[in-house]
Structure formats: C-alpha cells, structure tokens
Amino acid sequence: MMKTLILNGSTRTDGDTAALLNAFLEKLEGEVKMVTQDWDITPCQDCRWCEHNSGCCINDRMQEVYRYLDECDNVVVASPVWFSSLSGVALNIASRLQTRYKSHIRDGQPLPDKNGVIFLVGARPSTDTVVEKSAKLILRYMNVRRPIIGIIRSMNTDRVPAAEDEAALREARLAAIRLNDEYKNRMDL
C-alpha cells in the first residue's frame, strides 16, 4: 500500500492550505500521515547530539515522523507563505531533519527514494520564489528524487481564496493522481 507523509505547515485547519490539501486527498490512494501544528514539534536546538549519535535527542512526536519517513513512498511539504518564507510550523519540522542529513554524512545511510509534492499558499503573487527553493531543499533532505511530481500554488488568496482557485485545486487533484500512477507503475516492475 502506498504511504504518504504530509508536513502541513499551516496553523489553520480550515484555511487556504487545507483547501488544497483536501482536494489532493480526494484523489490520493493509500495511507496518509499528516503532521500538523498540533503535533507540537520542537525546533532543532543545535545541540550537536546527532553529529555523533543516530536520531535526535528531543523526544517528541518527530520520532514518529522519522519512523514513517523510513517507510513512506511520498513526501508532501505544504505551507502558507509568510514574508516569502515557509511558516514557522514548517520550519520547526524541517529543522529537525538535520539528524537525517548528519546520518547520511556520518554513516552513508540515505533514505529510500521518494516522490515529492509542494503546496504553497500566499496572499500575494510573486512571493513564492524563495520559499519554493526552501521547500525543494527540504524534500531533497528526505531523498525526494527529481523531478518533483507537482508544485501547486495558490498565490493570490487576498483576492481569491484557495477553495475557489480552480486551477490550483485541479493541480492538487492531478498531483495525487500522478502519485497513484507512479506507485502503480513501480509495483508493476
């Protein structure tokens, strides 16, 4: 069964990011684990523990994320765009990926290849260039292979809420269908 990890950086359960993710989930098959602000993930403290040890010394729900990351097929980064950056929630989660980077460097243990999707939601057009690069880098640390299956944007939510952005909603559904097809093709090999 296909497994998808969604790192949802939104602080709102019924906001614009949720609207796009809901459209995506309408078509996505398999098991989904969605990490949200309710998981209360502590950001990296730069304690350097992971330089010489496996894993992270912070014992919170990020431990579940690490385990699921080992077995999932897909990773989704979804975030509102705040001042041309990922949200604080998304950055807290991303900062804790440092241990994965360190284990790859220290032990040569990369994660299995994964597919990736990015969702970016912002109030104004043209504020997503820098944040897109950040989201791609985060996916790379989780061993998402190129090309990314989809980058879905709704970047004018001051005027058009994501729930009414038909192009973005269509792209969200299409990204899910592409992930389903990619998984089926891989299983047929």
PDB file of C-alpha atoms in Angstrom:
ATOM      1  CA  MET A   1       0.000   0.000   0.000  1.00  0.00           C
ATOM      2  CA  MET A   2       1.298   3.455  -0.903  1.00  0.00           C
ATOM      3  CA  LYS A   3       2.234   5.627   2.079  1.00  0.00           C
ATOM      4  CA  THR A   4       2.355   9.428   2.065  1.00  0.00           C
ATOM      5  CA  LEU A   5       3.798  11.765   4.686  1.00  0.00           C
ATOM      6  CA  ILE A   6       2.346  15.279   4.639  1.00  0.00           C
ATOM      7  CA  LEU A   7       4.188  18.021   6.506  1.00  0.00           C
ATOM      8  CA  ASN A   8       1.447  20.603   6.874  1.00  0.00           C
ATOM      9  CA  GLY A   9       2.911  23.931   7.960  1.00  0.00           C
ATOM     10  CA  SER A  10      -0.412  25.716   8.269  1.00  0.00           C
ATOM     11  CA  THR A  11      -1.697  26.899  11.622  1.00  0.00           C
ATOM     12  CA  ARG A  12      -5.292  26.889  10.356  1.00  0.00           C
ATOM     13  CA  THR A  13      -7.268  23.674   9.991  1.00  0.00           C
ATOM     14  CA  ASP A  14      -9.809  25.226   7.634  1.00  0.00           C
ATOM     15  CA  GLY A  15      -7.664  27.726   5.738  1.00  0.00           C
ATOM     16  CA  ASP A  16      -6.250  28.007   2.252  1.00  0.00           C
ATOM     17  CA  THR A  17      -3.571  25.332   2.672  1.00  0.00           C
ATOM     18  CA  ALA A  18      -6.224  22.923   3.982  1.00  0.00           C
ATOM     19  CA  ALA A  19      -8.428  23.612   0.950  1.00  0.00           C
ATOM     20  CA  LEU A  20      -5.672  22.492  -1.429  1.00  0.00           C
ATOM     21  CA  LEU A  21      -4.708  19.518   0.709  1.00  0.00           C
ATOM     22  CA  ASN A  22      -8.343  18.405   0.875  1.00  0.00           C
ATOM     23  CA  ALA A  23      -8.547  18.448  -2.936  1.00  0.00           C
ATOM     24  CA  PHE A  24      -5.316  16.446  -3.065  1.00  0.00           C
ATOM     25  CA  LEU A  25      -6.601  13.914  -0.519  1.00  0.00           C
ATOM     26  CA  GLU A  26      -9.825  13.418  -2.526  1.00  0.00           C
ATOM     27  CA  LYS A  27      -7.792  11.589  -5.175  1.00  0.00           C
ATOM     28  CA  LEU A  28      -4.828  10.213  -3.214  1.00  0.00           C
ATOM     29  CA  GLU A  29      -4.824   6.477  -2.579  1.00  0.00           C
ATOM     30  CA  GLY A  30      -3.170   4.594   0.263  1.00  0.00           C
ATOM     31  CA  GLU A  31      -2.219   5.530   3.793  1.00  0.00           C
ATOM     32  CA  VAL A  32      -1.567   9.140   4.839  1.00  0.00           C
ATOM     33  CA  LYS A  33       0.149  10.537   7.918  1.00  0.00           C
ATOM     34  CA  MET A  34      -0.297  14.305   8.235  1.00  0.00           C
ATOM     35  CA  VAL A  35       1.952  16.222  10.601  1.00  0.00           C
ATOM     36  CA  THR A  36       0.320  19.451  11.796  1.00  0.00           C
ATOM     37  CA  GLN A  37       0.955  22.158  14.357  1.00  0.00           C
ATOM     38  CA  ASP A  38      -0.993  20.024  16.858  1.00  0.00           C
ATOM     39  CA  TRP A  39       1.968  17.634  16.891  1.00  0.00           C
ATOM     40  CA  ASP A  40       3.861  20.371  18.773  1.00  0.00           C
ATOM     41  CA  ILE A  41       7.253  19.599  17.249  1.00  0.00           C
ATOM     42  CA  THR A  42      10.123  21.391  18.939  1.00  0.00           C
ATOM     43  CA  PRO A  43      12.603  23.017  16.552  1.00  0.00           C
ATOM     44  CA  CYS A  44      16.212  21.836  16.411  1.00  0.00           C
ATOM     45  CA  GLN A  45      18.254  23.198  19.321  1.00  0.00           C
ATOM     46  CA  ASP A  46      21.595  22.766  17.504  1.00  0.00           C
ATOM     47  CA  CYS A  47      22.865  20.687  20.433  1.00  0.00           C
ATOM     48  CA  ARG A  48      25.115  18.668  18.089  1.00  0.00           C
ATOM     49  CA  TRP A  49      23.946  15.359  19.569  1.00  0.00           C
ATOM     50  CA  CYS A  50      23.212  13.975  16.101  1.00  0.00           C
ATOM     51  CA  GLU A  51      26.774  14.636  14.933  1.00  0.00           C
ATOM     52  CA  HIS A  52      27.899  11.551  16.832  1.00  0.00           C
ATOM     53  CA  ASN A  53      24.665   9.662  17.508  1.00  0.00           C
ATOM     54  CA  SER A  54      21.794   8.288  15.436  1.00  0.00           C
ATOM     55  CA  GLY A  55      18.463  10.022  15.736  1.00  0.00           C
ATOM     56  CA  CYS A  56      17.551  13.096  17.735  1.00  0.00           C
ATOM     57  CA  CYS A  57      17.731  13.558  21.498  1.00  0.00           C
ATOM     58  CA  ILE A  58      14.493  15.582  21.578  1.00  0.00           C
ATOM     59  CA  ASN A  59      11.778  13.106  22.487  1.00  0.00           C
ATOM     60  CA  ASP A  60       8.603  14.398  20.871  1.00  0.00           C
ATOM     61  CA  ARG A  61       6.329  13.316  18.025  1.00  0.00           C
ATOM     62  CA  MET A  62       9.077  13.959  15.491  1.00  0.00           C
ATOM     63  CA  GLN A  63      10.219  10.443  16.392  1.00  0.00           C
ATOM     64  CA  GLU A  64       7.054   9.197  14.636  1.00  0.00           C
ATOM     65  CA  VAL A  65       7.933  11.303  11.599  1.00  0.00           C
ATOM     66  CA  TYR A  66      11.409   9.743  11.414  1.00  0.00           C
ATOM     67  CA  ARG A  67       9.946   6.221  11.522  1.00  0.00           C
ATOM     68  CA  TYR A  68       7.336   6.988   8.884  1.00  0.00           C
ATOM     69  CA  LEU A  69       9.917   8.708   6.709  1.00  0.00           C
ATOM     70  CA  ASP A  70      11.818   5.417   6.576  1.00  0.00           C
ATOM     71  CA  GLU A  71       8.844   3.586   5.067  1.00  0.00           C
ATOM     72  CA  CYS A  72       6.778   6.143   3.128  1.00  0.00           C
ATOM     73  CA  ASP A  73       6.748   6.456  -0.663  1.00  0.00           C
ATOM     74  CA  ASN A  74       5.843  10.143  -0.903  1.00  0.00           C
ATOM     75  CA  VAL A  75       6.560  13.326   0.996  1.00  0.00           C
ATOM     76  CA  VAL A  76       4.447  16.470   0.745  1.00  0.00           C
ATOM     77  CA  VAL A  77       5.505  19.878   2.051  1.00  0.00           C
ATOM     78  CA  ALA A  78       2.525  22.228   2.398  1.00  0.00           C
ATOM     79  CA  SER A  79       2.833  25.722   3.801  1.00  0.00           C
ATOM     80  CA  PRO A  80       1.430  29.195   3.747  1.00  0.00           C
ATOM     81  CA  VAL A  81       3.958  31.736   2.530  1.00  0.00           C
ATOM     82  CA  TRP A  82       4.842  34.256   5.222  1.00  0.00           C
ATOM     83  CA  PHE A  83       7.204  37.074   4.222  1.00  0.00           C
ATOM     84  CA  SER A  84       8.485  34.946   1.302  1.00  0.00           C
ATOM     85  CA  SER A  85       9.265  32.080   3.680  1.00  0.00           C
ATOM     86  CA  LEU A  86       7.772  28.840   4.888  1.00  0.00           C
ATOM     87  CA  SER A  87       5.655  29.116   8.022  1.00  0.00           C
ATOM     88  CA  GLY A  88       7.200  28.737  11.462  1.00  0.00           C
ATOM     89  CA  VAL A  89       5.467  25.378  11.880  1.00  0.00           C
ATOM     90  CA  ALA A  90       7.006  24.093   8.630  1.00  0.00           C
ATOM     91  CA  LEU A  91      10.443  25.397   9.579  1.00  0.00           C
ATOM     92  CA  ASN A  92      10.254  23.763  13.028  1.00  0.00           C
ATOM     93  CA  ILE A  93       9.634  20.405  11.381  1.00  0.00           C
ATOM     94  CA  ALA A  94      12.278  20.986   8.700  1.00  0.00           C
ATOM     95  CA  SER A  95      14.929  21.967  11.233  1.00  0.00           C
ATOM     96  CA  ARG A  96      14.638  18.541  12.824  1.00  0.00           C
ATOM     97  CA  LEU A  97      15.706  16.877   9.574  1.00  0.00           C
ATOM     98  CA  GLN A  98      19.268  17.791  10.490  1.00  0.00           C
ATOM     99  CA  THR A  99      19.679  14.358  12.071  1.00  0.00           C
ATOM    100  CA  ARG A 100      18.856  12.708   8.711  1.00  0.00           C
ATOM    101  CA  TYR A 101      21.427  14.835   6.969  1.00  0.00           C
ATOM    102  CA  LYS A 102      24.032  14.012   9.637  1.00  0.00           C
ATOM    103  CA  SER A 103      23.363  10.252   9.468  1.00  0.00           C
ATOM    104  CA  HIS A 104      23.805  10.342   5.700  1.00  0.00           C
ATOM    105  CA  ILE A 105      27.130  12.180   6.040  1.00  0.00           C
ATOM    106  CA  ARG A 106      28.339  10.176   9.064  1.00  0.00           C
ATOM    107  CA  ASP A 107      27.131   6.694   8.155  1.00  0.00           C
ATOM    108  CA  GLY A 108      26.349   6.923   4.433  1.00  0.00           C
ATOM    109  CA  GLN A 109      22.746   5.899   5.107  1.00  0.00           C
ATOM    110  CA  PRO A 110      20.429   7.627   2.658  1.00  0.00           C
ATOM    111  CA  LEU A 111      16.696   7.145   2.831  1.00  0.00           C
ATOM    112  CA  PRO A 112      14.966   5.204   0.061  1.00  0.00           C
ATOM    113  CA  ASP A 113      13.966   7.339  -2.947  1.00  0.00           C
ATOM    114  CA  LYS A 114      10.666   9.135  -2.590  1.00  0.00           C
ATOM    115  CA  ASN A 115       8.295  11.222  -4.672  1.00  0.00           C
ATOM    116  CA  GLY A 116       7.538  14.768  -3.607  1.00  0.00           C
ATOM    117  CA  VAL A 117       4.850  17.415  -3.902  1.00  0.00           C
ATOM    118  CA  ILE A 118       4.913  21.026  -2.733  1.00  0.00           C
ATOM    119  CA  PHE A 119       1.897  23.178  -1.830  1.00  0.00           C
ATOM    120  CA  LEU A 120       2.427  26.929  -1.412  1.00  0.00           C
ATOM    121  CA  VAL A 121      -0.337  29.326  -0.446  1.00  0.00           C
ATOM    122  CA  GLY A 122       0.103  33.072  -0.239  1.00  0.00           C
ATOM    123  CA  ALA A 123      -1.797  36.312  -0.160  1.00  0.00           C
ATOM    124  CA  ARG A 124       0.128  37.957  -2.980  1.00  0.00           C
ATOM    125  CA  PRO A 125       1.585  36.812  -6.301  1.00  0.00           C
ATOM    126  CA  SER A 126       5.368  36.626  -6.794  1.00  0.00           C
ATOM    127  CA  THR A 127       6.247  35.895  -3.152  1.00  0.00           C
ATOM    128  CA  ASP A 128       6.887  32.188  -3.703  1.00  0.00           C
ATOM    129  CA  THR A 129      10.282  32.140  -5.465  1.00  0.00           C
ATOM    130  CA  VAL A 130      12.495  31.903  -2.379  1.00  0.00           C
ATOM    131  CA  VAL A 131      10.120  29.664  -0.450  1.00  0.00           C
ATOM    132  CA  GLU A 132       9.936  27.220  -3.355  1.00  0.00           C
ATOM    133  CA  LYS A 133      13.716  26.785  -3.190  1.00  0.00           C
ATOM    134  CA  SER A 134      13.482  26.127   0.561  1.00  0.00           C
ATOM    135  CA  ALA A 135      10.724  23.543   0.089  1.00  0.00           C
ATOM    136  CA  LYS A 136      12.737  21.772  -2.615  1.00  0.00           C
ATOM    137  CA  LEU A 137      15.780  21.643  -0.336  1.00  0.00           C
ATOM    138  CA  ILE A 138      13.695  20.138   2.474  1.00  0.00           C
ATOM    139  CA  LEU A 139      12.411  17.479   0.102  1.00  0.00           C
ATOM    140  CA  ARG A 140      15.961  16.733  -1.034  1.00  0.00           C
ATOM    141  CA  TYR A 141      16.971  16.040   2.581  1.00  0.00           C
ATOM    142  CA  MET A 142      14.188  13.456   2.659  1.00  0.00           C
ATOM    143  CA  ASN A 143      15.606  11.896  -0.541  1.00  0.00           C
ATOM    144  CA  VAL A 144      12.874  13.041  -2.902  1.00  0.00           C
ATOM    145  CA  ARG A 145      14.060  12.348  -6.389  1.00  0.00           C
ATOM    146  CA  ARG A 146      13.803  14.787  -9.235  1.00  0.00           C
ATOM    147  CA  PRO A 147      11.599  15.920 -10.819  1.00  0.00           C
ATOM    148  CA  ILE A 148       9.104  16.813  -8.125  1.00  0.00           C
ATOM    149  CA  ILE A 149       5.662  15.454  -9.063  1.00  0.00           C
ATOM    150  CA  GLY A 150       3.955  18.808  -8.557  1.00  0.00           C
ATOM    151  CA  ILE A 151       4.350  22.311  -7.200  1.00  0.00           C
ATOM    152  CA  ILE A 152       0.863  23.597  -6.512  1.00  0.00           C
ATOM    153  CA  ARG A 153       0.449  27.293  -5.854  1.00  0.00           C
ATOM    154  CA  SER A 154      -2.440  29.493  -4.852  1.00  0.00           C
ATOM    155  CA  MET A 155      -0.662  32.825  -4.595  1.00  0.00           C
ATOM    156  CA  ASN A 156      -3.418  35.422  -4.600  1.00  0.00           C
ATOM    157  CA  THR A 157      -5.547  34.453  -1.626  1.00  0.00           C
ATOM    158  CA  ASP A 158      -6.183  38.073  -0.637  1.00  0.00           C
ATOM    159  CA  ARG A 159      -8.430  38.198  -3.701  1.00  0.00           C
ATOM    160  CA  VAL A 160      -9.257  34.542  -4.452  1.00  0.00           C
ATOM    161  CA  PRO A 161      -9.376  32.025  -1.590  1.00  0.00           C
ATOM    162  CA  ALA A 162      -7.646  28.736  -2.391  1.00  0.00           C
ATOM    163  CA  ALA A 163     -11.001  26.957  -2.098  1.00  0.00           C
ATOM    164  CA  GLU A 164     -12.101  28.991  -5.156  1.00  0.00           C
ATOM    165  CA  ASP A 165      -8.813  28.780  -7.075  1.00  0.00           C
ATOM    166  CA  GLU A 166      -9.938  26.228  -9.657  1.00  0.00           C
ATOM    167  CA  ALA A 167      -6.540  25.953 -11.336  1.00  0.00           C
ATOM    168  CA  ALA A 168      -4.780  25.184  -8.030  1.00  0.00           C
ATOM    169  CA  LEU A 169      -7.489  22.727  -6.967  1.00  0.00           C
ATOM    170  CA  ARG A 170      -7.198  20.943 -10.321  1.00  0.00           C
ATOM    171  CA  GLU A 171      -3.395  20.769  -9.963  1.00  0.00           C
ATOM    172  CA  ALA A 172      -3.764  19.368  -6.435  1.00  0.00           C
ATOM    173  CA  ARG A 173      -6.001  16.555  -7.664  1.00  0.00           C
ATOM    174  CA  LEU A 174      -3.701  15.899 -10.625  1.00  0.00           C
ATOM    175  CA  ALA A 175      -0.663  15.628  -8.325  1.00  0.00           C
ATOM    176  CA  ALA A 176      -2.457  12.927  -6.318  1.00  0.00           C
ATOM    177  CA  ILE A 177      -3.324  11.027  -9.483  1.00  0.00           C
ATOM    178  CA  ARG A 178       0.314  11.239 -10.609  1.00  0.00           C
ATOM    179  CA  LEU A 179       1.497   9.830  -7.282  1.00  0.00           C
ATOM    180  CA  ASN A 180      -1.039   6.990  -7.542  1.00  0.00           C
ATOM    181  CA  ASP A 181       0.147   6.201 -11.085  1.00  0.00           C
ATOM    182  CA  GLU A 182       3.820   6.405 -10.132  1.00  0.00           C
ATOM    183  CA  TYR A 183       3.274   3.932  -7.299  1.00  0.00           C
ATOM    184  CA  LYS A 184       1.304   1.513  -9.512  1.00  0.00           C
ATOM    185  CA  ASN A 185       3.979   1.662 -12.211  1.00  0.00           C
ATOM    186  CA  ARG A 186       6.691   0.937  -9.656  1.00  0.00           C
ATOM    187  CA  MET A 187       4.733  -2.031  -8.294  1.00  0.00           C
ATOM    188  CA  ASP A 188       4.314  -3.432 -11.823  1.00  0.00           C
ATOM    189  CA  LEU A 189       8.089  -3.635 -12.326  1.00  0.00           C
TER     190      LEU A 189
END
